[in-house]
Amino acid sequence: CPLPILAAPVIQVLVSEPSGIYQNAADSLIRELGRRHDDWKTELSTLNGAVPQESDLIVAIGTRALEAALSSSGGKPVLSLLVPRLTYERLAINQRQASALYLDQPLSRQLQLLKLALPGVRQVGVPLGPTSKEMLLTLQQASDESGVRANGAIVGKSQDLLAVLTDLAEDNQTFLLLPDPVVAQRGMLPGFFLHTYRLRKPVLAYSSPLVDSGALLGIYITPEQAGREAAGWVAESWGRNGFQLGASRYPKLFTVRINRTVARSLDITLPSEEKISSQLEALQ
């Protein structure tokens, strides 16, 4: 007997805000899913309304959307986008049906970027807050893989940040900024970048706005890339047992950006973004 035809799934796309990066990621996801499966149904929702229960999968874009999806999913699979790994793991602890395409890039890729862009760098200082200090072991593993030594230092409270940066500057040629509510606190970022500039130490950061704010380099997944990569994951995970997302993962896609003004101020000559990106892709 022929197998029964598998009914097309319904995918609920929940955004933290119906604008900006969240909407851009949602648009990219929906467009790519439509290109792959024109019979699949996608429904876009905001936090203003209740999350419908009849969907086969919820894609939650942003932290607030993830919180809402986990609390109302009814046991259905949830895929998180545009949320850092540590934030996701805190929110989704013991959630067996949840997975994430992390916002942040793997640490080994970030250190490889520093090695390609700044060949003289052998040691990088990494200020870690109460949340990101959990990454100390992962930093050591990434150091072994990349050949660039990452030296972490704990920042207990935001007021200690500049003193920690000064200590790190003695033995490290550059800084790596990771998402952490203490270290990357919005109100502290102008002081952070001003201090690293005075120390004459470039910074690698994890978003385009941080490059605008004063980081020399940034490596990140854009909202459009996140939506496109998530759509491929979703399409591949659909089968007769529903969506089987599997383990959370770091993104395969990335964008490299350079702040040329900072580079000139620090007397640093860098290759083009395209050249660095292609070299980094070859290492993956």
Short mmCIF file of C-alpha atoms in Angstrom, two decimals:
data_model
loop_
_atom_site.label_atom_id
_atom_site.label_comp_id
_atom_site.label_asym_id
_atom_site.label_seq_id
_atom_site.Cartn_x
_atom_site.Cartn_y
_atom_site.Cartn_z
CA CYS A 1 0.00 0.00 0.00
CA PRO A 2 1.26 3.50 -0.73
CA LEU A 3 2.24 5.58 2.29
CA PRO A 4 -0.23 8.34 3.25
CA ILE A 5 0.66 11.85 2.12
CA LEU A 6 2.25 13.88 4.92
CA ALA A 7 0.14 16.94 5.70
CA ALA A 8 1.95 20.27 5.34
CA PRO A 9 2.99 21.70 8.73
CA VAL A 10 1.93 24.98 10.31
CA ILE A 11 4.80 27.13 11.65
CA GLN A 12 4.20 29.95 14.09
CA VAL A 13 6.79 32.75 13.90
CA LEU A 14 6.75 34.78 17.11
CA VAL A 15 8.71 38.06 17.20
CA SER A 16 9.73 40.07 20.25
CA GLU A 17 8.90 43.24 18.31
CA PRO A 18 7.21 43.64 14.91
CA SER A 19 10.07 45.78 13.59
CA GLY A 20 13.85 46.03 13.29
CA ILE A 21 16.07 42.98 13.48
CA TYR A 22 13.27 40.70 14.69
CA GLN A 23 11.04 41.50 11.74
CA ASN A 24 13.98 41.24 9.34
CA ALA A 25 14.80 37.75 10.59
CA ALA A 26 11.13 36.73 10.40
CA ASP A 27 10.79 38.02 6.84
CA SER A 28 13.92 36.15 5.77
CA LEU A 29 12.72 32.93 7.44
CA ILE A 30 9.25 33.07 5.91
CA ARG A 31 10.60 33.96 2.46
CA GLU A 32 13.10 31.08 2.47
CA LEU A 33 10.57 28.55 3.77
CA GLY A 34 8.18 29.64 1.03
CA ARG A 35 10.88 29.13 -1.56
CA ARG A 36 11.58 25.61 -0.28
CA HIS A 37 7.99 24.53 0.47
CA ASP A 38 5.26 26.68 -1.04
CA ASP A 39 2.54 24.55 0.57
CA TRP A 40 3.76 25.10 4.15
CA LYS A 41 1.81 27.58 6.23
CA THR A 42 3.61 30.22 8.28
CA GLU A 43 1.85 32.59 10.66
CA LEU A 44 3.49 35.69 12.09
CA SER A 45 2.58 36.69 15.67
CA THR A 46 3.65 39.38 18.12
CA LEU A 47 3.71 39.36 21.90
CA ASN A 48 0.50 41.40 21.98
CA GLY A 49 -1.58 38.34 21.18
CA ALA A 50 -1.75 34.79 22.49
CA VAL A 51 0.46 32.17 20.85
CA PRO A 52 -1.83 29.88 18.82
CA GLN A 53 -1.80 26.26 19.94
CA GLU A 54 -2.49 24.57 16.59
CA SER A 55 1.00 25.04 15.13
CA ASP A 56 3.51 22.22 14.62
CA LEU A 57 6.50 24.43 15.46
CA ILE A 58 7.10 27.81 17.08
CA VAL A 59 10.06 29.88 15.92
CA ALA A 60 10.73 32.47 18.64
CA ILE A 61 12.78 35.47 17.51
CA GLY A 62 14.35 37.38 20.39
CA THR A 63 14.53 36.84 24.14
CA ARG A 64 11.03 38.03 25.00
CA ALA A 65 9.54 35.90 22.26
CA LEU A 66 11.45 32.88 23.54
CA GLU A 67 10.13 33.40 27.07
CA ALA A 68 6.57 33.61 25.76
CA ALA A 69 6.96 30.57 23.50
CA LEU A 70 8.41 28.36 26.24
CA SER A 71 5.57 29.25 28.59
CA SER A 72 2.80 28.54 26.08
CA SER A 73 4.15 25.98 23.63
CA GLY A 74 2.08 23.11 24.99
CA GLY A 75 4.98 20.73 24.49
CA LYS A 76 5.45 21.61 20.83
CA PRO A 77 8.96 22.17 19.45
CA VAL A 78 10.41 25.67 19.84
CA LEU A 79 13.31 27.06 17.81
CA SER A 80 15.04 30.15 19.23
CA LEU A 81 16.66 32.82 17.03
CA LEU A 82 18.67 35.97 17.88
CA VAL A 83 19.29 34.92 21.49
CA PRO A 84 22.85 34.44 22.88
CA ARG A 85 23.77 30.96 24.01
CA LEU A 86 24.04 31.72 27.73
CA THR A 87 20.69 33.51 27.76
CA TYR A 88 19.05 30.65 25.89
CA GLU A 89 20.46 28.02 28.24
CA ARG A 90 19.22 29.94 31.26
CA LEU A 91 15.70 30.25 29.87
CA ALA A 92 15.35 26.83 28.27
CA ILE A 93 16.82 24.67 31.02
CA ASN A 94 15.11 21.24 31.07
CA GLN A 95 13.09 22.14 27.95
CA ARG A 96 13.51 18.95 25.91
CA GLN A 97 11.55 20.23 22.90
CA ALA A 98 13.50 23.48 22.52
CA SER A 99 16.53 24.18 20.34
CA ALA A 100 18.40 27.32 19.32
CA LEU A 101 20.39 28.79 16.50
CA TYR A 102 22.57 30.90 18.78
CA LEU A 103 23.10 34.59 18.14
CA ASP A 104 26.79 34.45 19.05
CA GLN A 105 29.56 32.91 16.96
CA PRO A 106 31.69 29.99 18.20
CA LEU A 107 34.68 31.20 20.19
CA SER A 108 37.15 29.29 18.01
CA ARG A 109 35.89 31.20 14.94
CA GLN A 110 36.28 34.52 16.75
CA LEU A 111 39.87 33.73 17.70
CA GLN A 112 40.61 32.51 14.17
CA LEU A 113 39.36 35.85 12.88
CA LEU A 114 41.76 37.71 15.16
CA LYS A 115 44.62 35.54 13.94
CA LEU A 116 43.77 36.28 10.29
CA ALA A 117 43.12 40.00 10.69
CA LEU A 118 45.92 40.72 13.18
CA PRO A 119 48.68 38.16 12.57
CA GLY A 120 50.81 39.56 15.38
CA VAL A 121 48.20 38.77 18.02
CA ARG A 122 49.19 35.87 20.27
CA GLN A 123 47.13 36.66 23.37
CA VAL A 124 43.68 38.18 23.74
CA GLY A 125 42.12 39.52 26.92
CA VAL A 126 38.51 38.51 27.59
CA PRO A 127 36.59 40.34 30.35
CA LEU A 128 33.95 37.97 31.73
CA GLY A 129 31.00 38.84 33.94
CA PRO A 130 29.03 36.69 36.39
CA THR A 131 27.15 35.12 33.47
CA SER A 132 29.86 34.68 30.87
CA LYS A 133 32.43 33.32 33.34
CA GLU A 134 30.86 29.93 32.60
CA MET A 135 32.70 30.13 29.27
CA LEU A 136 36.19 29.86 30.77
CA LEU A 137 36.55 26.19 29.83
CA THR A 138 35.21 26.81 26.33
CA LEU A 139 37.68 29.66 25.95
CA GLN A 140 40.53 27.33 26.80
CA GLN A 141 39.34 24.80 24.23
CA ALA A 142 39.00 27.53 21.60
CA SER A 143 42.54 28.71 22.42
CA ASP A 144 43.90 25.23 21.76
CA GLU A 145 42.04 25.02 18.42
CA SER A 146 42.99 28.47 17.13
CA GLY A 147 46.53 28.93 18.40
CA VAL A 148 45.59 32.25 20.01
CA ARG A 149 45.65 32.25 23.79
CA ALA A 150 42.50 33.70 25.37
CA ASN A 151 43.01 35.02 28.89
CA GLY A 152 39.78 35.52 30.81
CA ALA A 153 39.38 37.85 33.78
CA ILE A 154 36.26 38.09 35.94
CA VAL A 155 34.45 41.41 36.32
CA GLY A 156 32.37 41.15 39.48
CA LYS A 157 30.48 44.41 38.95
CA SER A 158 30.39 47.02 36.21
CA GLN A 159 32.37 49.52 38.29
CA ASP A 160 35.37 47.16 38.16
CA LEU A 161 35.41 46.86 34.36
CA LEU A 162 37.98 49.54 33.52
CA ALA A 163 40.42 48.28 36.16
CA VAL A 164 40.13 44.74 34.77
CA LEU A 165 40.76 46.03 31.25
CA THR A 166 43.87 47.85 32.42
CA ASP A 167 45.22 44.66 34.02
CA LEU A 168 44.43 42.60 30.91
CA ALA A 169 46.16 45.14 28.66
CA GLU A 170 49.55 44.38 30.22
CA ASP A 171 49.86 40.91 28.67
CA ASN A 172 47.33 40.91 25.79
CA GLN A 173 47.43 42.58 22.39
CA THR A 174 43.68 42.87 21.94
CA PHE A 175 40.30 42.38 23.63
CA LEU A 176 37.39 40.07 22.87
CA LEU A 177 33.99 41.41 23.94
CA LEU A 178 31.34 38.77 24.64
CA PRO A 179 27.64 39.26 25.42
CA ASP A 180 27.28 39.66 29.17
CA PRO A 181 24.86 41.89 31.12
CA VAL A 182 27.71 43.32 33.23
CA VAL A 183 30.58 43.60 30.75
CA ALA A 184 28.49 44.68 27.74
CA GLN A 185 26.07 46.81 29.70
CA ARG A 186 24.72 49.51 27.40
CA GLY A 187 25.52 52.37 29.74
CA MET A 188 29.11 51.16 30.18
CA LEU A 189 29.95 50.67 26.50
CA PRO A 190 31.08 54.26 25.72
CA GLY A 191 33.50 54.10 28.64
CA PHE A 192 34.62 50.62 27.61
CA PHE A 193 35.56 51.68 24.08
CA LEU A 194 37.14 54.95 25.20
CA HIS A 195 39.30 53.09 27.70
CA THR A 196 40.42 50.43 25.21
CA TYR A 197 41.26 53.21 22.74
CA ARG A 198 43.42 54.94 25.35
CA LEU A 199 45.11 51.61 26.03
CA ARG A 200 45.73 51.32 22.25
CA LYS A 201 44.13 47.87 22.21
CA PRO A 202 41.68 46.91 19.45
CA VAL A 203 38.41 45.12 20.25
CA LEU A 204 36.62 42.26 18.49
CA ALA A 205 32.86 42.44 19.17
CA TYR A 206 29.75 40.44 18.36
CA SER A 207 27.41 42.88 16.59
CA SER A 208 27.32 45.60 13.96
CA PRO A 209 26.22 48.33 16.43
CA LEU A 210 29.26 47.55 18.58
CA VAL A 211 31.51 48.10 15.56
CA ASP A 212 29.81 51.46 15.08
CA SER A 213 30.44 52.20 18.77
CA GLY A 214 34.19 51.65 18.63
CA ALA A 215 35.16 48.01 18.08
CA LEU A 216 37.81 47.46 15.41
CA LEU A 217 36.23 44.21 14.22
CA GLY A 218 32.88 42.52 14.42
CA ILE A 219 31.76 39.01 13.54
CA TYR A 220 28.08 38.18 13.74
CA ILE A 221 25.14 36.62 11.95
CA THR A 222 22.80 39.17 10.42
CA PRO A 223 19.03 38.85 10.94
CA GLU A 224 18.64 37.94 7.27
CA GLN A 225 21.30 35.23 7.54
CA ALA A 226 19.71 33.89 10.74
CA GLY A 227 16.33 33.60 9.06
CA ARG A 228 17.79 31.90 6.01
CA GLU A 229 19.88 29.41 8.00
CA ALA A 230 17.00 28.64 10.36
CA ALA A 231 14.71 27.96 7.39
CA GLY A 232 17.12 25.36 6.08
CA TRP A 233 17.29 23.71 9.50
CA VAL A 234 13.51 23.68 9.85
CA ALA A 235 13.01 22.23 6.37
CA GLU A 236 15.51 19.43 6.99
CA SER A 237 14.01 18.52 10.39
CA TRP A 238 10.44 17.85 9.17
CA GLY A 239 9.31 14.24 8.88
CA ARG A 240 6.56 11.77 9.72
CA ASN A 241 7.20 12.24 13.43
CA GLY A 242 6.86 16.02 13.17
CA PHE A 243 9.74 18.42 13.67
CA GLN A 244 12.85 16.80 15.15
CA LEU A 245 15.19 19.76 15.60
CA GLY A 246 17.99 18.06 17.50
CA ALA A 247 20.66 19.85 19.48
CA SER A 248 21.17 23.60 19.55
CA ARG A 249 23.95 24.91 17.36
CA TYR A 250 26.12 27.89 16.51
CA PRO A 251 25.45 29.50 13.13
CA LYS A 252 27.35 28.42 10.06
CA LEU A 253 26.81 31.81 8.42
CA PHE A 254 28.62 34.95 9.54
CA THR A 255 29.47 38.51 8.52
CA VAL A 256 32.79 40.24 9.19
CA ARG A 257 32.85 44.02 9.54
CA ILE A 258 35.73 46.46 10.05
CA ASN A 259 35.67 49.96 11.54
CA ARG A 260 38.21 51.68 9.30
CA THR A 261 38.16 54.86 11.39
CA VAL A 262 39.30 52.93 14.46
CA ALA A 263 41.90 51.10 12.35
CA ARG A 264 43.42 54.40 11.19
CA SER A 265 43.38 55.81 14.72
CA LEU A 266 45.27 52.76 16.02
CA ASP A 267 47.62 52.67 12.98
CA ILE A 268 46.39 49.21 12.02
CA THR A 269 46.30 48.04 8.40
CA LEU A 270 43.72 45.38 7.65
CA PRO A 271 42.79 43.36 4.55
CA SER A 272 39.35 43.77 3.04
CA GLU A 273 36.31 42.32 4.78
CA GLU A 274 35.77 40.05 1.77
CA LYS A 275 39.29 38.63 1.93
CA ILE A 276 39.12 37.96 5.67
CA SER A 277 35.69 36.35 5.29
CA SER A 278 36.83 34.01 2.52
CA GLN A 279 39.92 32.99 4.50
CA LEU A 280 37.79 32.33 7.56
CA GLU A 281 35.26 30.32 5.57
CA ALA A 282 38.09 28.11 4.31
CA LEU A 283 38.98 27.20 7.90
CA GLN A 284 35.48 26.04 8.87
#
